[in-house]
PDB file of C-alpha atoms in Angstrom:
ATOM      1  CA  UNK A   1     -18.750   7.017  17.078  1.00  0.00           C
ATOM      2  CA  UNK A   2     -16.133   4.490  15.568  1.00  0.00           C
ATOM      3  CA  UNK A   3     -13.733   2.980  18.063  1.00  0.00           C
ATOM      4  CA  UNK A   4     -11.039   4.322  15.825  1.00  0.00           C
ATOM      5  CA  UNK A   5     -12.710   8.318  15.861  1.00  0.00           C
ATOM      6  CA  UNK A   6      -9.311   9.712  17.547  1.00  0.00           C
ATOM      7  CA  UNK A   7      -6.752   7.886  15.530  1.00  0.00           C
ATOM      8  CA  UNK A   8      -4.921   9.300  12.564  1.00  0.00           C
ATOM      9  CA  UNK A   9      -2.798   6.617  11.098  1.00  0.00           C
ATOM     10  CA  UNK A  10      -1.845   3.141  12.283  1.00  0.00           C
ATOM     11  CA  UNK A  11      -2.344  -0.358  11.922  1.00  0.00           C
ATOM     12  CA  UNK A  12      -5.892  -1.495  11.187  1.00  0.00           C
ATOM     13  CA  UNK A  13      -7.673  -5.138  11.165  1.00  0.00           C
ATOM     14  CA  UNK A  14      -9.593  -5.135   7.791  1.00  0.00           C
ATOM     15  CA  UNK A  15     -10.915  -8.239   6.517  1.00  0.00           C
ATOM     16  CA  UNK A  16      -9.094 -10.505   8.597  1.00  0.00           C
ATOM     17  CA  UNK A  17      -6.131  -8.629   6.587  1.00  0.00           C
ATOM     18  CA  UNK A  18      -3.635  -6.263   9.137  1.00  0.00           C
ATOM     19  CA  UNK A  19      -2.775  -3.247   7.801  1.00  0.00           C
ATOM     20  CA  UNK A  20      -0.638   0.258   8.107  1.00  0.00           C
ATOM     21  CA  UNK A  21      -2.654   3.096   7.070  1.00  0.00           C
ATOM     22  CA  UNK A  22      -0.983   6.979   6.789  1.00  0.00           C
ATOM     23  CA  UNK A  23      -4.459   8.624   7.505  1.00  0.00           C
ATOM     24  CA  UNK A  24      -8.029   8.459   8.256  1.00  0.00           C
ATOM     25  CA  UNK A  25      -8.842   9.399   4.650  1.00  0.00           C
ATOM     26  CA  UNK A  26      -6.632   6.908   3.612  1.00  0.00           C
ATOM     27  CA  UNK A  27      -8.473   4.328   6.018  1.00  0.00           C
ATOM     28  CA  UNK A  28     -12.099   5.549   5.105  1.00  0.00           C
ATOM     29  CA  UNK A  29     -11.008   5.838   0.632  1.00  0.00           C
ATOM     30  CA  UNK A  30      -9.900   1.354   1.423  1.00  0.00           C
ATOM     31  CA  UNK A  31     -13.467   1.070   3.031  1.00  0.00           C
ATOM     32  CA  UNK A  32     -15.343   2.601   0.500  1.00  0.00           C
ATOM     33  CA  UNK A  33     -13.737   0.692  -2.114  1.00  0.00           C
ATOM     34  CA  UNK A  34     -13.742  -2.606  -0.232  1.00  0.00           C
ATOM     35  CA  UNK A  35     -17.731  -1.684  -0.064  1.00  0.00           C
ATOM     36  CA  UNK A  36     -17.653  -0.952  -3.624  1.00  0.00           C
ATOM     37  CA  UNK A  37     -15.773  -4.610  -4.191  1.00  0.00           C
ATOM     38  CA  UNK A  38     -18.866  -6.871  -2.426  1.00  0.00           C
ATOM     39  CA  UNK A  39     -21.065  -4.492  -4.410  1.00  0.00           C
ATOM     40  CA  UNK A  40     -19.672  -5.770  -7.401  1.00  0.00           C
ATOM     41  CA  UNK A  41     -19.075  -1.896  -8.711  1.00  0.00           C
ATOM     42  CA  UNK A  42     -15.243  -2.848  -9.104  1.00  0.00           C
ATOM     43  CA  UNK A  43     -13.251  -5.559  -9.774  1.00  0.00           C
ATOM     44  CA  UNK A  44     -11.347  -5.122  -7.516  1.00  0.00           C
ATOM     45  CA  UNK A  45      -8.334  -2.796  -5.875  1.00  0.00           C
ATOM     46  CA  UNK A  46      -4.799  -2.430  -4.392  1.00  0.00           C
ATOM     47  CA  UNK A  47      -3.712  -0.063  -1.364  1.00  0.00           C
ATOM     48  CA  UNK A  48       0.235   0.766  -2.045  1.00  0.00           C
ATOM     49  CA  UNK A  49       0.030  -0.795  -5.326  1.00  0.00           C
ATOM     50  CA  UNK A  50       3.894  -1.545  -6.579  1.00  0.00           C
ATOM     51  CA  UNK A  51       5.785   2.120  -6.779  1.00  0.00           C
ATOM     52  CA  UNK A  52       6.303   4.237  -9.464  1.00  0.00           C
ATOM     53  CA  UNK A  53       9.976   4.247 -10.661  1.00  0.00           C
ATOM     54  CA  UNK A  54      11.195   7.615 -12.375  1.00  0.00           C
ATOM     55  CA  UNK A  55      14.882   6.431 -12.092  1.00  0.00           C
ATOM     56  CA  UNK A  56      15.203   5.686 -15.765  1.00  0.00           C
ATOM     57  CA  UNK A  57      15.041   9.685 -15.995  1.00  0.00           C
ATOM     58  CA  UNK A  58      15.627  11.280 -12.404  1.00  0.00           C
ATOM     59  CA  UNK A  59      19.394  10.519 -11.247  1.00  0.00           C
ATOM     60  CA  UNK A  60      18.566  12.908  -7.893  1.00  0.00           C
ATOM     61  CA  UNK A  61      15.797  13.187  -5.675  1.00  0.00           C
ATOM     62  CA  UNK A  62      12.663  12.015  -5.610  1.00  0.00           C
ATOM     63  CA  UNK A  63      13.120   8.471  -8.048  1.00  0.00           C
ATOM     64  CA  UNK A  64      10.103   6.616  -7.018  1.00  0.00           C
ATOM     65  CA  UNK A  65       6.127   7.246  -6.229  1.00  0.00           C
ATOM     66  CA  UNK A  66       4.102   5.095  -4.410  1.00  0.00           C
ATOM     67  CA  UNK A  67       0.528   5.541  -5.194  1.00  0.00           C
ATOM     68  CA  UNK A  68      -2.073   5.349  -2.487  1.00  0.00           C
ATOM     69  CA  UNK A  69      -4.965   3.025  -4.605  1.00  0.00           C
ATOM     70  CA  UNK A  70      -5.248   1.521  -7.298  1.00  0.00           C
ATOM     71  CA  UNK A  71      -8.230   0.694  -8.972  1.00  0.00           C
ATOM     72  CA  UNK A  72      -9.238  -1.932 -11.538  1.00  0.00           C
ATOM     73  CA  UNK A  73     -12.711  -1.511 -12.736  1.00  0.00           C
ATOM     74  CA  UNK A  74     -15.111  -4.201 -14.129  1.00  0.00           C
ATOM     75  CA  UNK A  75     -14.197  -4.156 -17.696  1.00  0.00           C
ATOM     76  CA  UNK A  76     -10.453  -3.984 -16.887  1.00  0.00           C
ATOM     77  CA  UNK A  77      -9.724  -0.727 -17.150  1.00  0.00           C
ATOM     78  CA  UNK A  78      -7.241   1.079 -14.688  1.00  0.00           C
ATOM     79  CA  UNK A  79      -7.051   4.255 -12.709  1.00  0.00           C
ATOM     80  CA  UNK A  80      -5.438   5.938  -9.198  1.00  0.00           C
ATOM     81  CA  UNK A  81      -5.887   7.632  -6.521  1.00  0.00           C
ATOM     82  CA  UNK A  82      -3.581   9.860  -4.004  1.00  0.00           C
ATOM     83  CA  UNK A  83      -5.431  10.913  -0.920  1.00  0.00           C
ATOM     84  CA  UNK A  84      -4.246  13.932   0.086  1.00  0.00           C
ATOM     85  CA  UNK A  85      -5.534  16.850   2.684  1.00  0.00           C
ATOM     86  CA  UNK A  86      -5.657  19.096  -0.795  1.00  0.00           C
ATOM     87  CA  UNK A  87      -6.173  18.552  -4.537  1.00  0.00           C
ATOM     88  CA  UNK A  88      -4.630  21.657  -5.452  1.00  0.00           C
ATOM     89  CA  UNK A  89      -0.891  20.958  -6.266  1.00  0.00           C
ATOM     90  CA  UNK A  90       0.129  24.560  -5.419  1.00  0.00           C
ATOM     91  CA  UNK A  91      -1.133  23.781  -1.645  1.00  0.00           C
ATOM     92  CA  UNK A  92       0.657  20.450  -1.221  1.00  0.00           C
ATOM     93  CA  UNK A  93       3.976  19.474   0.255  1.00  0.00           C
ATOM     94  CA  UNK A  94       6.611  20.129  -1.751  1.00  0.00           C
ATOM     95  CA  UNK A  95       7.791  16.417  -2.245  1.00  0.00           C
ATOM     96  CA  UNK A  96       4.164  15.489  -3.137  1.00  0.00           C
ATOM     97  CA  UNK A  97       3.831  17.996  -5.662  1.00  0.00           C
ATOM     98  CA  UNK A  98       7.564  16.659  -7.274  1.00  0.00           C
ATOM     99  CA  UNK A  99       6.037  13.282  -6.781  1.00  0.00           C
ATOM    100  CA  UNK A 100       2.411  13.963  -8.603  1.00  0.00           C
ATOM    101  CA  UNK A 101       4.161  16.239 -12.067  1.00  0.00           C
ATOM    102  CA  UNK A 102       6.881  13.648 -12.577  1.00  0.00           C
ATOM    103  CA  UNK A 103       4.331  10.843 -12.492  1.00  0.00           C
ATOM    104  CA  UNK A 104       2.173  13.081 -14.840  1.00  0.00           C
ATOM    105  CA  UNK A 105       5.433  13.576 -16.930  1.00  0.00           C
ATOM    106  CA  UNK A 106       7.315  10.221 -17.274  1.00  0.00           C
ATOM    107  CA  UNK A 107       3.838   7.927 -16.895  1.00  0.00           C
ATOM    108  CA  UNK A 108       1.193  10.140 -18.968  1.00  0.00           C
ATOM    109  CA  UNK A 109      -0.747   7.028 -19.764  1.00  0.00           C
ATOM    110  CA  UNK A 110      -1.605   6.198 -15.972  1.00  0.00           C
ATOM    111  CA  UNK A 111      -4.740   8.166 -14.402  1.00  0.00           C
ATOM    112  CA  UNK A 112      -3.894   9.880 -11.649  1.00  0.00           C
ATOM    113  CA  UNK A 113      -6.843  11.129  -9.179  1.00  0.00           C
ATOM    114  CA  UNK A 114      -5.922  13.336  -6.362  1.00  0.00           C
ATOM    115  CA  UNK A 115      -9.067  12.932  -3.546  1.00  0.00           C
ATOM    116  CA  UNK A 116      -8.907  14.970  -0.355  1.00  0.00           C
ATOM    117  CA  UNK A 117      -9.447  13.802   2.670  1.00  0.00           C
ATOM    118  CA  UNK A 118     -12.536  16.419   2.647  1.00  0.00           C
ATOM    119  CA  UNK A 119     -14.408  14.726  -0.583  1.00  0.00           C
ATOM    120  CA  UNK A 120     -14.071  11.229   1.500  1.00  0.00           C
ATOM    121  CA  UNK A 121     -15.563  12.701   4.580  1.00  0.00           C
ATOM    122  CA  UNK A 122     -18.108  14.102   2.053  1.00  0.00           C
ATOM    123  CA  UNK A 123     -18.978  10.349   1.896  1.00  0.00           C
ATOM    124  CA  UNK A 124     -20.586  10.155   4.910  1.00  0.00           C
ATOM    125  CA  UNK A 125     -20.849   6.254   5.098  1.00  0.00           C
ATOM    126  CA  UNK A 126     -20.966   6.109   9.057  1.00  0.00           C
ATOM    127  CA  UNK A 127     -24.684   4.196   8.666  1.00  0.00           C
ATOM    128  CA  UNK A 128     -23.588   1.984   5.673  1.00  0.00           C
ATOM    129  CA  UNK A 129     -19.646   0.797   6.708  1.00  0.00           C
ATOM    130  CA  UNK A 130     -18.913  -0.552  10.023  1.00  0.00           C
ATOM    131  CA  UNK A 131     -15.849   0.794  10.782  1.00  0.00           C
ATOM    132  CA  UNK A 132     -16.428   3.864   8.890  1.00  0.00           C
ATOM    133  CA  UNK A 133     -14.310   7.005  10.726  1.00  0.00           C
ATOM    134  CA  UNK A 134     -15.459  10.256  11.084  1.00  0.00           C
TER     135      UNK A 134
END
């Protein structure tokens, strides 16, 4: 069992690097991809890469979106990913389901990838990353 089993969110020690995470999907989706990293799978990756800004066309509300990953693959190419409890939009909060269409809507170019926390557990790297919590 992982000496961080009972712990939701807070501040982790990661590669020498100290760090707030929102959830244990959250925490488990920055392993993985660290893994995937010294594996040489992906270039490379950013937790809270810089935010979103819809201000340019949102005067009220929700004006900016801060993504949970962001990752750059070997050949360059971009993509993210939300980690959310649900990857149906009709089941989500409602300030994450503004967040997710106006991201769709003003950035249509950027790859969006919602990942629940289930389909990370579904993972199941406790034997292969230290650290790993479930």
């Amino acid at each position: 069992m992982s000496k961080w089993s009972n712990v939701k969110r807070g501040w982790r020690t990661v590669n020498g690097q100290r760090i707030y995470f929102d959830s244990r999907g959250e925490i488990n989706y920055f392993l993985y991809l660290d893994w995937l990293k010294k594996r040489g799978e992906i270039k490379d990756f950013v937790y809270h890469p810089p935010y979103f800004d819809f201000s340019k066309w949102v005067k009220h509300g929700l004006t900016r979106y801060e993504v949970d990953f962001k990752i750059i693959e070997l050949d360059g190419r971009e993509w993210y990913v939300e980690i959310k409890s649900t990857t149906r939009l009709d089941k989500m909060d409602g300030n994450s389901r503004t967040k997710i269409k106006r991201l769709r809507k003003y950035y249509d170019h950027i790859q969006l990838h919602v990942v629940s926390t289930y389909d990370v557990q579904k993972l199941n790297l406790c034997g292969i990353i230290s650290d790993w919590e479930w």
